[in-house]
Short mmCIF file of C-alpha atoms and ligand atoms in Angstrom, two decimals:
data_model
loop_
_atom_site.label_atom_id
_atom_site.label_comp_id
_atom_site.label_asym_id
_atom_site.label_seq_id
_atom_site.Cartn_x
_atom_site.Cartn_y
_atom_site.Cartn_z
CA MET A 560 -13.54 -69.48 15.18
CA ILE A 561 -13.81 -65.84 14.16
CA TRP A 562 -12.31 -63.16 16.36
CA PRO A 563 -13.33 -59.62 15.41
CA TRP A 564 -10.75 -56.91 16.09
CA GLY A 565 -11.37 -53.20 16.35
CA ALA A 566 -9.70 -50.15 17.85
CA VAL A 567 -10.58 -47.17 20.03
CA GLU A 568 -9.21 -44.17 18.22
CA GLN A 569 -10.21 -40.70 17.16
CA HIS A 570 -11.89 -40.71 13.74
CA GLY A 571 -12.12 -37.00 13.03
CA PRO A 572 -14.97 -34.87 14.35
CA GLN A 573 -17.69 -36.90 12.63
CA LEU A 574 -17.16 -40.58 13.46
CA PRO A 575 -17.20 -42.47 16.78
CA LEU A 576 -14.05 -43.73 18.51
CA GLY A 577 -15.18 -47.31 18.02
CA THR A 578 -15.65 -47.03 14.25
CA ASP A 579 -13.30 -49.89 13.30
CA ALA A 580 -14.72 -52.10 16.07
CA LEU A 581 -18.31 -51.47 15.00
CA PHE A 582 -17.49 -52.31 11.38
CA ALA A 583 -15.69 -55.55 12.26
CA GLU A 584 -18.51 -56.67 14.54
CA ARG A 585 -21.35 -55.80 12.14
CA VAL A 586 -19.67 -57.58 9.24
CA VAL A 587 -18.94 -60.69 11.34
CA ASP A 588 -22.54 -60.82 12.58
CA ALA A 589 -23.97 -60.37 9.07
CA VAL A 590 -21.68 -63.08 7.68
CA LEU A 591 -22.63 -65.52 10.43
CA ALA A 592 -26.31 -64.77 9.88
CA ARG A 593 -25.88 -65.56 6.19
CA LEU A 594 -24.01 -68.86 6.64
CA PRO A 595 -26.23 -71.94 7.14
CA SER A 596 -26.74 -72.49 10.88
CA GLU A 597 -25.32 -76.03 10.75
CA ARG A 598 -21.93 -74.66 9.70
CA PRO A 599 -19.39 -75.37 12.49
CA ILE A 600 -18.36 -71.78 13.06
CA TRP A 601 -18.36 -69.59 16.17
CA ARG A 602 -17.21 -66.11 17.13
CA LEU A 603 -15.31 -64.67 20.06
CA PRO A 604 -16.34 -61.39 21.70
CA LEU A 605 -15.05 -58.32 19.91
CA GLN A 606 -11.54 -57.16 20.86
CA ALA A 607 -12.52 -53.52 21.02
CA VAL A 608 -9.19 -51.91 21.98
CA GLY A 609 -6.30 -52.41 19.60
CA PHE A 610 -2.89 -51.02 18.63
CA SER A 611 -3.32 -47.37 17.65
CA PRO A 612 -0.19 -45.37 18.51
CA GLU A 613 -0.43 -43.44 15.24
CA HIS A 614 -3.52 -41.66 16.59
CA HIS A 615 -1.93 -40.76 19.92
CA GLY A 616 -2.64 -37.16 20.86
CA PHE A 617 -6.07 -37.12 19.21
CA PRO A 618 -8.68 -37.18 21.97
CA GLY A 619 -10.28 -40.46 22.94
CA THR A 620 -7.61 -42.72 21.48
CA LEU A 621 -6.66 -45.71 23.62
CA SER A 622 -4.10 -48.32 22.67
CA ILE A 623 -2.54 -51.53 23.88
CA THR A 624 1.13 -52.13 23.09
CA ALA A 625 2.46 -54.30 20.30
CA GLY A 626 3.69 -56.79 22.91
CA GLN A 627 0.30 -56.93 24.62
CA LEU A 628 -1.44 -57.57 21.30
CA ILE A 629 0.90 -60.42 20.45
CA ASP A 630 0.53 -61.87 23.98
CA LEU A 631 -3.25 -61.75 23.71
CA VAL A 632 -3.31 -63.52 20.36
CA MET A 633 -0.80 -66.11 21.62
CA THR A 634 -2.61 -66.69 24.94
CA LEU A 635 -6.15 -67.09 23.64
CA GLY A 636 -5.04 -68.64 20.36
CA SER A 637 -3.11 -71.39 22.17
CA GLN A 638 -6.16 -72.19 24.27
CA LEU A 639 -8.36 -72.39 21.18
CA ALA A 640 -5.85 -74.72 19.53
CA GLU A 641 -5.76 -76.88 22.67
CA ALA A 642 -9.56 -76.99 22.67
CA GLY A 643 -9.40 -78.45 19.19
CA PHE A 644 -10.44 -75.55 16.96
CA GLN A 645 -9.11 -76.09 13.46
CA ARG A 646 -8.90 -72.46 12.38
CA LEU A 647 -8.82 -69.01 13.85
CA VAL A 648 -9.81 -66.09 11.63
CA LEU A 649 -8.78 -62.68 12.96
CA LEU A 650 -11.13 -60.25 11.21
CA ASN A 651 -9.63 -56.85 11.81
CA GLY A 652 -11.16 -53.47 11.03
CA HIS A 653 -8.13 -51.28 11.86
CA GLY A 654 -5.50 -50.61 9.21
CA GLY A 655 -2.83 -49.73 11.78
CA GLN A 656 -2.58 -53.27 13.17
CA ILE A 657 -2.54 -55.33 9.97
CA ALA A 658 1.17 -56.12 10.09
CA LEU A 659 1.15 -56.76 13.83
CA LEU A 660 -1.72 -59.25 13.64
CA GLN A 661 0.08 -60.98 10.78
CA ALA A 662 3.21 -61.30 12.92
CA ALA A 663 1.17 -62.57 15.88
CA ALA A 664 -0.61 -65.06 13.61
CA ARG A 665 2.68 -66.44 12.29
CA GLN A 666 4.05 -66.81 15.79
CA LEU A 667 0.87 -68.57 16.98
CA ARG A 668 0.85 -70.83 13.93
CA ALA A 669 4.44 -71.86 14.56
CA THR A 670 3.57 -73.01 18.10
CA ALA A 671 0.19 -74.56 17.18
CA PRO A 672 0.66 -75.76 13.59
CA ARG A 673 -2.50 -77.87 13.50
CA MET A 674 -4.66 -74.74 13.76
CA GLY A 675 -4.90 -72.50 10.71
CA VAL A 676 -4.55 -68.82 11.65
CA LEU A 677 -5.82 -66.29 9.13
CA PRO A 678 -5.10 -62.62 9.93
CA CYS A 679 -7.50 -60.64 7.71
CA PHE A 680 -8.07 -56.95 7.16
CA LEU A 681 -11.76 -56.21 6.73
CA TRP A 682 -11.24 -53.95 3.70
CA SER A 683 -8.72 -56.20 1.88
CA GLY A 684 -10.06 -59.13 -0.05
CA PRO A 685 -13.75 -58.55 -0.84
CA GLU A 686 -14.22 -57.89 -4.54
CA GLY A 687 -15.47 -54.64 -5.96
CA LEU A 688 -14.83 -52.29 -3.03
CA ALA A 689 -12.34 -50.13 -4.92
CA ASP A 690 -14.78 -49.77 -7.84
CA LEU A 691 -17.16 -47.90 -5.54
CA LEU A 692 -14.55 -45.30 -4.54
CA PRO A 693 -13.21 -42.54 -6.77
CA GLU A 694 -9.53 -41.68 -6.94
CA PRO A 695 -7.76 -40.20 -5.07
CA GLU A 696 -9.96 -41.41 -2.22
CA ARG A 697 -9.43 -45.04 -3.21
CA ARG A 698 -5.69 -44.64 -2.72
CA ASP A 699 -5.37 -41.87 -0.14
CA GLY A 700 -8.54 -42.07 1.96
CA LEU A 701 -6.87 -43.85 4.83
CA HIS A 702 -8.88 -42.82 7.86
CA ALA A 703 -12.39 -41.44 8.47
CA GLY A 704 -12.71 -40.55 4.78
CA LEU A 705 -15.40 -41.31 2.22
CA ALA A 706 -15.62 -45.07 2.74
CA GLU A 707 -15.72 -45.14 6.53
CA THR A 708 -18.08 -42.17 6.83
CA SER A 709 -20.47 -43.64 4.25
CA LEU A 710 -20.42 -47.06 5.88
CA MET A 711 -21.21 -45.56 9.27
CA LEU A 712 -24.05 -43.49 7.74
CA HIS A 713 -25.51 -46.80 6.60
CA LEU A 714 -24.91 -48.84 9.77
CA ALA A 715 -25.35 -46.31 12.59
CA PRO A 716 -26.31 -42.85 11.28
CA GLU A 717 -27.13 -41.69 14.80
CA LEU A 718 -23.40 -41.91 15.62
CA VAL A 719 -22.26 -39.64 12.75
CA GLY A 720 -21.70 -35.91 13.26
CA SER A 721 -22.49 -33.30 10.65
CA ASP A 722 -18.91 -32.17 9.81
CA ARG A 723 -17.49 -33.61 6.60
CA PRO A 724 -13.76 -32.80 6.63
CA ARG A 725 -11.29 -33.17 3.83
CA ASP A 726 -7.86 -33.32 5.48
CA GLY A 727 -4.45 -34.94 5.43
CA LEU A 728 -4.25 -35.11 1.63
CA ASP A 729 -2.17 -32.07 0.73
CA GLY A 730 1.03 -32.88 2.50
CA PRO A 731 3.50 -32.87 3.94
CA LEU A 732 4.21 -35.91 1.80
CA PRO A 733 6.86 -38.60 2.30
CA PRO A 734 10.14 -38.09 0.37
CA THR A 735 10.20 -39.06 -3.32
CA GLY A 736 10.16 -42.82 -3.74
CA TRP A 737 8.45 -43.38 -0.37
CA SER A 738 4.75 -43.79 0.34
CA LEU A 739 2.37 -43.72 3.29
CA GLU A 740 1.11 -47.28 3.08
CA ARG A 741 2.27 -49.29 0.10
CA GLU A 742 5.74 -49.61 -1.37
CA ALA A 743 8.53 -48.27 0.84
CA PRO A 744 6.18 -47.13 3.62
CA CYS A 745 7.05 -44.61 6.31
CA ALA A 746 5.23 -45.43 9.60
CA TRP A 747 3.34 -42.17 9.55
CA LEU A 748 1.60 -40.62 12.53
CA THR A 749 -1.74 -38.92 12.00
CA GLN A 750 -0.28 -35.71 13.39
CA ASP A 751 2.24 -35.68 10.52
CA LEU A 752 -0.64 -35.33 8.09
CA SER A 753 -3.81 -33.96 9.58
CA ARG A 754 -5.17 -31.43 12.06
CA SER A 755 -8.69 -32.86 12.27
CA GLY A 756 -7.62 -36.51 12.54
CA VAL A 757 -9.18 -37.31 9.15
CA VAL A 758 -6.89 -38.59 6.39
CA GLY A 759 -9.18 -38.52 3.39
CA ASP A 760 -12.16 -36.71 1.98
CA SER A 761 -15.47 -37.38 3.69
CA ARG A 762 -17.37 -34.58 1.90
CA GLY A 763 -19.37 -36.84 -0.43
CA ALA A 764 -20.23 -39.50 2.15
CA GLU A 765 -23.66 -41.07 1.72
CA ALA A 766 -25.59 -43.94 3.26
CA THR A 767 -26.32 -45.43 -0.18
CA LEU A 768 -22.59 -45.80 -0.84
CA GLY A 769 -22.23 -47.26 2.66
CA GLU A 770 -24.92 -49.84 1.90
CA GLN A 771 -23.12 -50.94 -1.26
CA LEU A 772 -19.81 -51.18 0.60
CA PHE A 773 -21.44 -53.24 3.35
CA GLU A 774 -23.01 -55.66 0.86
CA ARG A 775 -19.68 -56.25 -0.83
CA LEU A 776 -17.86 -56.66 2.49
CA VAL A 777 -20.39 -59.21 3.72
CA ASP A 778 -20.47 -61.03 0.36
CA GLY A 779 -16.70 -61.20 0.11
CA TRP A 780 -16.17 -62.48 3.64
CA THR A 781 -19.07 -64.94 3.44
CA ARG A 782 -17.56 -66.46 0.32
CA ARG A 783 -14.12 -66.69 1.88
CA LEU A 784 -15.41 -68.36 5.03
CA GLU A 785 -17.50 -70.83 2.99
CA ALA A 786 -14.38 -71.75 1.04
CA LEU A 787 -12.34 -72.12 4.21
CA LEU A 788 -14.95 -74.34 5.85
CA VAL A 789 -14.94 -76.86 2.99
CA SER A 790 -11.16 -76.78 2.56
CA ASP A 791 -8.40 -78.92 4.07
CA TRP A 792 -6.46 -75.90 5.26
CA PRO A 793 -4.08 -76.12 7.02
CA PRO A 794 -2.35 -79.11 5.39
CA ASN A 795 -1.71 -82.01 7.78
CA GLY A 796 1.96 -82.00 6.88
CA ALA A 797 2.51 -78.86 8.93
CA ALA A 798 1.89 -80.73 12.17
CA GLU A 799 3.79 -83.84 11.14
CA HIS A 800 6.95 -81.91 10.36
CA ARG A 801 7.39 -80.90 13.95
ZN1 ZN B 1956 -11.07 -46.53 10.92
#
């Protein structure tokens, strides 16, 4: 079972509130269309509202709490396990809930060890995405930058406004030795970094880049789901040890 996860959060002046949700849903649908129809794989409805406190104060943002997110994953996940589903893939388009979905997945797995639970971030895994993005955008384009604006220009150009901000890249920066996202991260809020809500550089966004990104996203996730479907994951031992 695949469960697409999005968010409702401000994405600068140029992208819709449901950007992450639209991406997760379009990739899931394209992957399912590409897999042979006899494959035993289904999808849940999109979870459109997610955990987005970092964008609080930017208009349009809505968020559930960390506790509500974990409850939702536990409640529906337990029912799926009871119904006999072997695996639950959480395919998440929002960078701000990666760690929380991983925690929820671990907790669910511990109570339903026979069901594999795979908490995935849409943009992490598929090969070749980074090659399409120049530095510093590859590293610092965290939100509504080149990649997201280009992908939306490919998937739903009618939803993209004409502004192309570059924002949130010139500081204030975390203290020396700390980073926004990777090693020694700092739980940033968008208002620490950006006035427009964009953290990145959307100036060069183009539909052709978006099309290439989409192809690689769909390829990468199709391959991973194919591999999962023919695998023995999770190992039987996990259930027997309880
Ligand atoms: Zn986004």
